[in-house]
Coordinates of N, CA and C in Angstrom, one line a residue:
M1 N 0.9 -1.2 0.0 CA 0.0 0.0 0.1 C 1.0 1.3 0.0
V2 N 0.5 2.3 -0.7 CA 1.2 3.4 -0.8 C 0.1 4.4 -0.2
E3 N 0.7 5.3 0.8 CA -0.2 6.3 1.3 C 0.4 7.7 1.3
E4 N -0.4 8.8 1.1 CA 0.0 10.0 1.1 C -1.0 11.0 1.9
T5 N -0.5 11.8 2.8 CA -1.5 12.7 3.4 C -1.0 14.2 3.2
D6 N -1.9 15.0 2.9 CA -1.7 16.4 2.7 C -2.7 17.3 3.3
G7 N -2.3 18.3 3.9 CA -3.1 19.2 4.6 C -2.4 20.2 5.5
Q8 N -3.1 21.1 5.8 CA -2.4 22.3 6.7 C -3.3 22.6 7.9
W9 N -2.8 22.5 9.0 CA -3.6 23.0 10.2 C -2.8 24.0 10.9
D10 N -3.4 25.1 11.0 CA -2.8 26.3 11.7 C -3.8 26.7 12.9
P11 N -3.5 26.2 14.2 CA -4.4 26.4 15.1 C -4.8 27.9 15.4
E12 N -4.1 28.8 15.3 CA -4.5 30.2 15.2 C -5.7 30.5 14.2
D13 N -5.4 29.9 12.9 CA -6.4 30.3 11.9 C -7.7 29.5 12.2
V14 N -7.6 28.4 12.8 CA -8.9 27.5 13.0 C -9.7 28.2 14.2
Q15 N -9.0 28.8 15.1 CA -9.7 29.6 16.1 C -10.6 30.7 15.5
F16 N -10.1 31.4 14.6 CA -10.7 32.4 14.0 C -11.5 32.3 12.8
N17 N -11.0 31.4 11.8 CA -11.5 31.2 10.5 C -12.0 29.8 10.3
C18 N -11.4 28.9 11.1 CA -11.8 27.4 10.8 C -11.8 27.0 9.4
S19 N -10.7 27.2 8.7 CA -10.7 26.7 7.3 C -9.4 26.0 7.0
T20 N -9.6 24.8 6.5 CA -8.5 24.0 6.2 C -9.0 22.7 5.4
D21 N -8.1 22.1 4.6 CA -8.5 20.9 3.9 C -7.6 19.9 4.2
Y22 N -7.9 18.6 4.3 CA -6.9 17.5 4.5 C -7.4 16.5 3.3
V23 N -6.3 16.0 2.7 CA -6.6 14.9 1.7 C -5.6 13.7 2.0
D24 N -6.2 12.5 2.1 CA -5.5 11.2 2.3 C -5.7 10.5 1.0
K25 N -4.6 10.0 0.6 CA -4.6 9.0 -0.7 C -4.1 7.7 -0.2
H26 N -4.7 6.7 -0.6 CA -4.3 5.4 -0.3 C -4.4 4.6 -1.7
V27 N -3.2 4.0 -2.0 CA -3.2 3.3 -3.4 C -2.8 1.8 -2.9
I28 N -3.5 0.9 -3.4 CA -3.2 -0.6 -3.3 C -2.8 -1.2 -4.6
L29 N -1.7 -1.6 -4.9 CA -1.3 -2.4 -6.2 C -1.5 -3.7 -6.1
I30 N -2.3 -4.2 -7.1 CA -2.6 -5.8 -7.2 C -2.2 -6.2 -8.5
M31 N -1.2 -7.3 -8.5 CA -0.8 -7.9 -9.6 C -1.9 -8.7 -10.3
K32 N -2.1 -8.5 -11.6 CA -3.1 -9.2 -12.4 C -2.5 -10.4 -13.1
T33 N -3.4 -11.3 -13.5 CA -2.8 -12.5 -14.2 C -2.6 -12.3 -15.7
S34 N -3.2 -11.0 -16.2 CA -2.9 -10.5 -17.6 C -1.7 -10.0 -17.7
Q35 N -1.1 -10.0 -19.0 CA 0.2 -9.4 -19.3 C 0.1 -8.5 -20.5
S36 N 1.1 -7.5 -20.4 CA 1.3 -6.6 -21.7 C 2.9 -6.6 -21.9
N37 N 3.3 -6.9 -23.0 CA 4.8 -7.0 -23.4 C 5.5 -7.8 -22.6
G38 N 5.0 -9.0 -22.0 CA 5.8 -9.9 -21.3 C 5.7 -9.6 -19.7
Y39 N 5.2 -8.5 -19.3 CA 5.1 -8.1 -17.8 C 3.7 -8.2 -17.4
F40 N 3.4 -8.5 -16.1 CA 2.2 -8.6 -15.6 C 1.5 -7.2 -15.5
D41 N 0.2 -7.1 -15.8 CA -0.5 -5.8 -15.5 C -0.6 -5.6 -14.1
I42 N -0.8 -4.3 -13.6 CA -1.0 -3.9 -12.2 C -2.3 -3.3 -12.1
L43 N -3.1 -3.7 -11.2 CA -4.4 -3.0 -10.9 C -4.2 -2.0 -9.7
A44 N -4.3 -0.7 -9.9 CA -4.2 0.3 -8.9 C -5.6 0.7 -8.5
K45 N -5.8 0.4 -7.1 CA -7.0 0.8 -6.5 C -6.7 2.1 -5.6
N46 N -7.3 3.0 -6.0 CA -7.1 4.4 -5.4 C -8.2 4.9 -4.6
K47 N -8.1 5.2 -3.3 CA -9.1 5.8 -2.5 C -8.6 7.1 -2.0
I48 N -9.3 8.1 -2.4 CA -9.1 9.6 -2.0 C -10.0 10.1 -1.0
S49 N -9.7 10.5 0.3 CA -10.6 11.0 1.2 C -10.2 12.4 1.4
T50 N -11.2 13.3 1.6 CA -11.0 14.7 1.8 C -11.8 15.1 3.0
E51 N -11.3 16.1 3.9 CA -12.0 16.6 5.0 C -11.8 18.2 4.9
T52 N -13.0 18.8 4.8 CA -13.0 20.2 4.5 C -13.6 20.9 5.9
Y53 N -12.8 21.6 6.5 CA -13.4 22.3 7.8 C -13.7 23.8 7.5
Y54 N -14.9 24.1 8.1 CA -15.5 25.5 7.9 C -16.2 25.8 9.0
T55 N -16.6 27.1 9.3 CA -17.5 27.5 10.3 C -18.9 27.5 9.9
N56 N -19.8 26.9 10.6 CA -21.2 26.6 10.3 C -21.9 28.0 10.7
E57 N -23.3 27.9 10.5 CA -24.1 29.1 10.8 C -24.2 29.4 12.3
N58 N -23.9 28.4 13.2 CA -23.7 28.8 14.5 C -22.4 29.2 15.1
N59 N -21.6 29.6 14.1 CA -20.2 30.0 14.4 C -19.4 28.8 15.1
E60 N -19.6 27.6 14.7 CA -19.0 26.5 15.3 C -18.0 25.9 14.2
C61 N -16.9 25.4 14.4 CA -16.0 24.8 13.6 C -16.6 23.3 13.3
T62 N -16.8 23.0 12.0 CA -17.3 21.6 11.7 C -16.5 21.3 10.3
Y63 N -16.8 20.1 10.0 CA -16.2 19.6 8.7 C -17.2 18.6 7.8
Q64 N -16.8 18.5 6.6 CA -17.5 17.7 5.7 C -16.4 16.7 5.3
E65 N -16.8 15.3 5.1 CA -16.0 14.3 4.6 C -16.4 13.8 3.3
N66 N -15.5 13.6 2.3 CA -15.9 13.1 1.0 C -14.8 11.9 0.7
S67 N -15.3 10.9 -0.1 CA -14.3 10.0 -0.5 C -14.7 9.4 -1.8
E68 N -13.8 9.2 -2.6 CA -14.1 8.4 -3.9 C -12.9 7.3 -4.2
L69 N -13.4 6.3 -5.0 CA -12.7 5.2 -5.3 C -12.4 5.1 -6.8
K70 N -11.1 5.0 -7.1 CA -11.1 4.8 -8.7 C -10.1 3.6 -8.9
Y71 N -10.2 3.0 -9.9 CA -9.5 1.9 -10.4 C -8.6 2.3 -11.8
N72 N -7.4 1.8 -11.8 CA -6.6 2.1 -13.0 C -5.9 0.8 -13.2
V73 N -5.7 0.4 -14.5 CA -4.9 -0.7 -14.8 C -3.6 -0.2 -15.5
L74 N -2.5 -0.5 -14.9 CA -1.2 -0.2 -15.4 C -0.6 -1.2 -16.3
K75 N -0.2 -0.8 -17.5 CA 0.3 -1.8 -18.4 C 1.8 -1.4 -18.8
Y76 N 2.6 -2.5 -19.1 CA 4.0 -2.2 -19.4 C 4.1 -1.8 -20.8
T77 N 4.6 -0.6 -21.0 CA 4.7 -0.1 -22.4 C 5.9 0.8 -22.5
D78 N 6.7 0.5 -23.6 CA 7.9 1.3 -23.9 C 8.8 1.6 -22.7
G79 N 9.1 0.5 -21.7 CA 10.0 0.4 -20.9 C 9.5 1.0 -19.4
E80 N 8.1 1.2 -19.3 CA 7.7 1.6 -18.1 C 6.2 1.3 -18.0
Y81 N 5.7 1.3 -16.7 CA 4.2 1.0 -16.5 C 3.4 2.3 -16.7
K82 N 2.4 2.4 -17.5 CA 1.6 3.6 -17.8 C 0.1 3.2 -17.5

């Protein structure tokens, strides 16, 4: 599994503006039985999750979560997986 997290949290900013975004990316690589140019294809299962923080109508800091799942098949072509 490959994982990447990106975001910025400024405690002073949150106290006054409550605005920031976090993004988590998780990629699982799965070897397939199919081949391209003599190399096994790779299924990349990508899950991208985001949290967006904001101030609601009651002046409270809250957040909204979203996630999406994408699949890509990487095939070996011209000396690299694409």
